[in-house]
CSV table of C-alpha atoms in Angstrom, one decimal:
chain,number,residue,atom,x,y,z
Y,1,UNK,CA,-25.3,-47.3,31.5
Y,2,UNK,CA,-27.7,-44.8,33.1
Y,3,UNK,CA,-24.9,-42.1,33.0
Y,4,UNK,CA,-24.2,-42.7,29.3
Y,5,UNK,CA,-27.9,-42.6,28.4
Y,6,UNK,CA,-28.4,-39.3,30.4
Y,7,UNK,CA,-25.3,-37.9,28.6
Y,8,UNK,CA,-26.7,-38.9,25.2
Y,9,UNK,CA,-30.0,-37.2,26.0
Y,10,UNK,CA,-28.2,-34.1,27.1
Y,11,UNK,CA,-26.1,-34.0,23.9
Y,12,UNK,CA,-29.3,-34.3,21.9
Y,13,UNK,CA,-31.0,-31.5,23.7
Y,14,UNK,CA,-28.0,-29.3,23.3
Y,15,UNK,CA,-27.8,-30.1,19.6
Y,16,UNK,CA,-31.4,-29.1,19.0
Y,17,UNK,CA,-30.8,-25.9,21.1
Y,18,UNK,CA,-27.8,-25.0,19.0
Y,19,UNK,CA,-29.8,-25.5,15.8
Y,20,UNK,CA,-32.5,-23.3,17.1
Y,21,UNK,CA,-30.1,-20.5,18.1
Y,22,UNK,CA,-28.3,-20.6,14.8
Y,23,UNK,CA,-31.5,-20.5,12.9
Y,24,UNK,CA,-32.6,-17.4,14.8
Y,25,UNK,CA,-29.2,-15.8,14.1
Y,26,UNK,CA,-29.5,-16.6,10.4
Y,27,UNK,CA,-33.1,-15.4,10.2
Y,28,UNK,CA,-32.3,-12.0,11.7
Y,29,UNK,CA,-29.2,-11.7,9.4
Y,30,UNK,CA,-31.4,-11.6,6.3
Y,31,UNK,CA,-31.1,-8.1,4.7
Y,32,UNK,CA,-34.8,-7.2,5.2
Y,33,UNK,CA,-35.0,-8.5,8.8
Y,34,UNK,CA,-31.7,-6.8,9.7
Y,35,UNK,CA,-32.8,-3.5,8.3
Y,36,UNK,CA,-36.2,-3.7,10.1
Y,37,UNK,CA,-34.9,-5.0,13.4
Y,38,UNK,CA,-31.3,-3.7,13.4
Y,39,UNK,CA,-30.9,-3.3,17.2
Y,40,UNK,CA,-32.5,-6.7,17.8
Y,41,UNK,CA,-30.1,-8.2,15.2
Y,42,UNK,CA,-27.1,-6.8,17.0
Y,43,UNK,CA,-28.1,-8.0,20.5
Y,44,UNK,CA,-29.2,-11.5,19.3
Y,45,UNK,CA,-26.1,-11.9,17.1
Y,46,UNK,CA,-23.8,-11.1,20.0
Y,47,UNK,CA,-25.5,-12.9,22.9
Y,48,UNK,CA,-26.9,-15.9,21.0
Y,49,UNK,CA,-23.4,-16.3,19.4
Y,50,UNK,CA,-21.8,-16.4,22.8
Y,51,UNK,CA,-24.4,-18.8,24.1
Y,52,UNK,CA,-23.8,-21.0,21.1
Y,53,UNK,CA,-20.1,-21.2,21.8
Y,54,UNK,CA,-20.8,-22.1,25.5
Y,55,UNK,CA,-23.2,-24.9,24.3
Y,56,UNK,CA,-20.6,-26.2,21.9
Y,57,UNK,CA,-18.2,-26.4,24.8
Y,58,UNK,CA,-20.8,-28.2,27.0
Y,59,UNK,CA,-21.6,-30.7,24.2
Y,60,UNK,CA,-17.9,-31.4,23.6
Y,61,UNK,CA,-17.2,-32.1,27.3
Y,62,UNK,CA,-20.3,-34.4,27.5
Y,63,UNK,CA,-19.2,-36.3,24.4
Y,64,UNK,CA,-15.6,-36.6,25.8
Y,65,UNK,CA,-17.0,-37.8,29.1
Y,66,UNK,CA,-19.2,-40.4,27.4
Y,67,UNK,CA,-16.2,-41.7,25.3
Y,68,UNK,CA,-13.8,-41.8,28.2
Y,69,UNK,CA,-12.6,-45.2,29.6
Y,70,UNK,CA,-10.3,-46.2,32.5
Y,71,UNK,CA,-7.4,-46.3,30.0
Y,72,UNK,CA,-8.3,-43.0,28.2
Y,73,UNK,CA,-9.0,-39.9,30.2
Y,74,UNK,CA,-11.2,-37.0,29.2
Y,75,UNK,CA,-8.1,-34.8,28.9
Y,76,UNK,CA,-6.4,-37.2,26.5
Y,77,UNK,CA,-9.5,-37.4,24.4
Y,78,UNK,CA,-9.8,-33.6,24.2
Y,79,UNK,CA,-6.2,-33.0,23.3
Y,80,UNK,CA,-6.5,-35.3,20.3
Y,81,UNK,CA,-9.8,-33.8,19.1
Y,82,UNK,CA,-9.6,-31.1,16.5
Y,83,UNK,CA,-12.9,-29.7,17.7
Y,84,UNK,CA,-11.3,-28.9,21.1
Y,85,UNK,CA,-8.5,-26.8,19.4
Y,86,UNK,CA,-11.0,-25.1,17.1
Y,87,UNK,CA,-13.2,-24.1,20.1
Y,88,UNK,CA,-10.1,-23.0,22.0
Y,89,UNK,CA,-9.0,-20.7,19.2
Y,90,UNK,CA,-12.6,-19.4,18.7
Y,91,UNK,CA,-12.9,-18.6,22.4
Y,92,UNK,CA,-9.6,-16.8,22.5
Y,93,UNK,CA,-10.6,-14.7,19.5
Y,94,UNK,CA,-13.9,-13.8,21.3
Y,95,UNK,CA,-12.2,-12.9,24.6
Y,96,UNK,CA,-9.1,-11.0,23.2
Y,97,UNK,CA,-10.9,-7.8,22.0
Y,98,UNK,CA,-12.4,-7.4,25.5
Y,99,UNK,CA,-9.0,-7.5,27.1
Y,100,UNK,CA,-8.2,-4.4,25.0
Y,101,UNK,CA,-11.3,-2.5,26.1
Y,102,UNK,CA,-10.5,1.1,26.8
Y,103,UNK,CA,-12.4,4.3,27.5
Y,104,UNK,CA,-11.1,7.2,25.4
Y,105,UNK,CA,-11.9,10.9,25.6
Y,106,UNK,CA,-12.9,12.6,22.4
Y,107,UNK,CA,-13.4,16.3,21.5
Y,108,UNK,CA,-16.6,17.0,19.7
Y,109,UNK,CA,-16.8,19.7,17.0
Y,110,UNK,CA,-20.3,20.5,15.7
Y,111,UNK,CA,-20.2,20.6,11.9
Y,112,UNK,CA,-23.9,21.0,11.1
Y,113,UNK,CA,-27.3,20.0,12.5
Y,114,UNK,CA,-26.7,16.5,11.2
Y,115,UNK,CA,-23.0,15.9,11.6
Y,116,UNK,CA,-20.2,16.2,14.1
Y,117,UNK,CA,-16.4,15.6,14.1
Y,118,UNK,CA,-14.8,13.7,16.9
Y,119,UNK,CA,-11.0,14.1,17.4
Y,120,UNK,CA,-8.8,12.2,19.8
Y,121,UNK,CA,-5.2,12.4,21.0
Y,122,UNK,CA,-4.3,8.7,20.5
Y,123,UNK,CA,-1.9,7.8,17.7
Y,124,UNK,CA,-3.3,5.3,15.2
Y,125,UNK,CA,-2.2,3.9,11.9
Y,126,UNK,CA,-3.4,5.9,8.8
Y,127,UNK,CA,-6.5,4.6,7.0
Y,128,UNK,CA,-7.7,3.1,10.3
Y,129,UNK,CA,-11.3,2.3,11.0
Y,130,UNK,CA,-12.2,2.7,14.7
Y,131,UNK,CA,-15.3,1.2,16.4
Y,132,UNK,CA,-16.7,3.1,19.3
Y,133,UNK,CA,-19.5,2.5,21.8
Y,134,UNK,CA,-21.3,4.1,24.7
Y,135,UNK,CA,-22.6,0.6,25.9
Y,136,UNK,CA,-20.0,-2.1,25.1
Y,137,UNK,CA,-22.3,-5.0,25.6
Y,138,UNK,CA,-25.1,-3.5,23.4
Y,139,UNK,CA,-23.8,-2.0,20.2
Y,140,UNK,CA,-20.6,-0.9,18.3
Y,141,UNK,CA,-20.3,1.5,15.4
Y,142,UNK,CA,-17.3,1.7,13.1
Y,143,UNK,CA,-16.1,5.0,11.6
Y,144,UNK,CA,-13.2,5.8,9.3
Y,145,UNK,CA,-10.5,8.1,10.6
Y,146,UNK,CA,-8.5,10.9,8.9
Y,147,UNK,CA,-5.7,13.3,10.0
Y,148,UNK,CA,-6.5,16.8,11.3
Y,149,UNK,CA,-4.7,19.5,13.3
Y,150,UNK,CA,-6.5,18.4,16.5
Y,151,UNK,CA,-5.4,14.8,16.0
Y,152,UNK,CA,-7.0,11.8,14.3
Y,153,UNK,CA,-10.6,12.5,13.6
Y,154,UNK,CA,-13.8,10.9,12.4
Y,155,UNK,CA,-17.1,12.3,11.1
Y,156,UNK,CA,-20.4,11.1,12.5
Y,157,UNK,CA,-23.5,11.8,10.5
Y,158,UNK,CA,-27.2,11.2,11.4
Y,159,UNK,CA,-27.7,7.7,10.1
Y,160,UNK,CA,-29.8,6.2,12.9
Y,161,UNK,CA,-31.0,6.5,16.5
Y,162,UNK,CA,-27.6,6.0,18.0
Y,163,UNK,CA,-25.8,8.6,15.9
Y,164,UNK,CA,-28.8,11.0,16.2
Y,165,UNK,CA,-28.4,10.8,20.0
Y,166,UNK,CA,-24.7,11.4,19.9
Y,167,UNK,CA,-25.1,14.4,17.6
Y,168,UNK,CA,-27.9,15.8,19.8
Y,169,UNK,CA,-25.8,15.4,23.0
Y,170,UNK,CA,-22.8,17.1,21.3
Y,171,UNK,CA,-25.0,20.0,20.1
Y,172,UNK,CA,-26.5,20.4,23.6
Y,173,UNK,CA,-23.2,20.5,25.4
Y,174,UNK,CA,-21.8,22.9,22.7
Y,175,UNK,CA,-24.8,25.2,23.3
Y,176,UNK,CA,-24.2,25.1,27.1
Y,177,UNK,CA,-20.5,25.9,26.5
Y,178,UNK,CA,-21.4,28.9,24.3
Y,179,UNK,CA,-23.8,30.2,26.9
Y,180,UNK,CA,-21.3,29.9,29.7
Y,181,UNK,CA,-18.7,31.6,27.6
Y,182,UNK,CA,-21.0,34.5,26.9
Y,183,UNK,CA,-21.8,34.9,30.6
Y,184,UNK,CA,-18.3,34.7,31.9
Y,185,UNK,CA,-16.4,36.2,29.0
Y,186,UNK,CA,-14.0,33.2,29.1
Y,187,UNK,CA,-12.9,31.2,26.2
Y,188,UNK,CA,-15.5,28.6,25.1
Y,189,UNK,CA,-14.6,25.2,26.5
Y,190,UNK,CA,-14.2,22.2,24.1
Y,191,UNK,CA,-17.0,19.6,24.3
Y,192,UNK,CA,-15.6,16.4,25.7
Y,193,UNK,CA,-17.3,13.0,25.1
Y,194,UNK,CA,-16.3,9.6,26.3
Y,195,UNK,CA,-16.5,6.4,24.2
Y,196,UNK,CA,-15.3,2.8,24.6
Y,197,UNK,CA,-13.0,1.3,22.1
Y,198,UNK,CA,-11.8,-2.3,21.9
Y,199,UNK,CA,-9.2,-4.4,20.0
Y,200,UNK,CA,-7.0,-2.7,17.5
Y,201,UNK,CA,-8.0,-0.1,14.9
Y,202,UNK,CA,-8.6,-1.9,11.6
Y,203,UNK,CA,-7.4,-0.8,8.1
Y,204,UNK,CA,-10.2,0.6,6.0
Y,205,UNK,CA,-11.0,-0.4,2.5
Y,206,UNK,CA,-9.6,2.8,1.1
Y,207,UNK,CA,-6.2,1.8,2.3
Y,208,UNK,CA,-6.1,-0.2,-1.0
Y,209,UNK,CA,-5.9,3.1,-2.9
Y,210,UNK,CA,-2.2,3.1,-2.1
Y,211,UNK,CA,-1.8,0.4,-4.7
Y,212,UNK,CA,-2.8,2.6,-7.6
Y,213,UNK,CA,-1.0,5.6,-9.2
Y,214,UNK,CA,-4.3,7.2,-10.1
Y,215,UNK,CA,-7.5,7.1,-8.0
Y,216,UNK,CA,-11.1,8.5,-8.4
Y,217,UNK,CA,-13.2,8.7,-5.2
Y,218,UNK,CA,-16.9,9.3,-5.3
Y,219,UNK,CA,-18.7,10.1,-2.1
Y,220,UNK,CA,-21.8,11.9,-0.8
Y,221,UNK,CA,-22.4,14.1,2.2
Y,222,UNK,CA,-20.6,13.0,5.3
Y,223,UNK,CA,-19.0,10.2,3.4
Y,224,UNK,CA,-16.2,12.7,2.9
Y,225,UNK,CA,-14.8,11.5,6.2
Y,226,UNK,CA,-13.4,8.2,4.9
Y,227,UNK,CA,-12.3,9.8,1.7
Y,228,UNK,CA,-10.2,12.4,3.5
Y,229,UNK,CA,-7.8,9.8,4.8
Y,230,UNK,CA,-7.0,8.8,1.2
Y,231,UNK,CA,-6.7,12.4,0.1
Y,232,UNK,CA,-4.6,13.7,2.9
Y,233,UNK,CA,-2.3,10.8,3.4
Y,234,UNK,CA,-1.8,9.6,-0.2
Y,235,UNK,CA,1.7,9.1,-1.7
Y,236,UNK,CA,3.2,12.3,-3.1
Y,237,UNK,CA,3.3,10.9,-6.7
Y,238,UNK,CA,-0.3,9.7,-6.7
Y,239,UNK,CA,-2.9,11.6,-8.7
Y,240,UNK,CA,-6.2,11.7,-7.0
Y,241,UNK,CA,-9.7,13.0,-8.0
Y,242,UNK,CA,-12.7,13.4,-5.7
Y,243,UNK,CA,-16.3,13.8,-6.7
Y,244,UNK,CA,-18.2,14.9,-3.6
Y,245,UNK,CA,-21.9,15.3,-4.1
Y,246,UNK,CA,-23.1,17.6,-1.3
Y,247,UNK,CA,-24.9,20.9,-0.9
Y,248,UNK,CA,-22.6,23.9,-0.1
Y,249,UNK,CA,-19.4,21.8,0.2
Y,250,UNK,CA,-17.5,24.5,2.0
Y,251,UNK,CA,-20.3,25.0,4.6
Y,252,UNK,CA,-21.7,21.5,4.9
Y,253,UNK,CA,-20.6,19.7,7.0
Y,254,UNK,CA,-18.7,22.9,7.8
Y,255,UNK,CA,-15.5,24.6,6.7
Y,256,UNK,CA,-13.6,22.4,9.2
Y,257,UNK,CA,-14.0,19.6,6.6
Y,258,UNK,CA,-14.8,21.4,3.5
Y,259,UNK,CA,-11.8,23.7,4.0
Y,260,UNK,CA,-9.5,20.7,4.2
Y,261,UNK,CA,-10.8,19.4,0.9
Y,262,UNK,CA,-10.4,22.8,-0.7
Y,263,UNK,CA,-6.9,23.2,0.6
Y,264,UNK,CA,-5.9,19.8,-0.6
Y,265,UNK,CA,-7.3,20.5,-4.0
Y,266,UNK,CA,-5.0,23.5,-4.3
Y,267,UNK,CA,-1.9,21.7,-3.1
Y,268,UNK,CA,0.6,19.7,-5.0
Y,269,UNK,CA,0.4,16.0,-5.9
Y,270,UNK,CA,-2.4,16.2,-8.5
Y,271,UNK,CA,-5.5,16.2,-6.4
Y,272,UNK,CA,-8.6,17.6,-7.9
Y,273,UNK,CA,-12.1,18.1,-6.4
Y,274,UNK,CA,-15.4,18.3,-8.1
Y,275,UNK,CA,-18.2,19.3,-5.6
Y,276,UNK,CA,-21.7,19.1,-6.7
């Protein structure tokens, strides 16, 4: 009797703890709170979410132990409980991406003071969106990819403290490489950066453009990155139009991107560009 009462008390404590954790997650998910405390939101969403799953497991095991009898074991109770299978599936989906954790080498190309292009040699499906991180347990940032001569690429623009730090590091290493090249007379070495990736690249929203014979894409600034995938890998018969609102489109974020847009607009397949 004492064991059952202790188990009941523990289940109650866990239930209230779960409610508190979920309320914190929901509160920080509000648009205003998320924008104001973005880094805190990411950390709490991840770690409190994992803690909640662990507490759900603990609560389920306590309930199964409390309901067990000499004729019905805990294992038998769990195998016939849908909550057990739901938690098993949820736990697998949480663990699986971390089994795919890899550290890739990227080549950084400085496009402008506020944007860089990262290229990598790994083959991925077109229209893919790739999440990268320098600290896997802390934060992840997704970027749309597009084809280029150096391999699949992505454009990173200054949109926060993390991207600002990455761009600053790339510019610093590029400046050191130029200085070393000027002193030695050797060819300037490419700037290499390392990021973690996990799970599989995901299809971006613009992959849906394949469904339509005519598409109109509107984008601003470095948003040209996601749009390039649809422009450069569209079906031959598709007519595409791009409205790109940016200053000096062939210079910002550098001819490396602007030139691709200009070249595509002059090619076949009905692609037109209007740069503002």
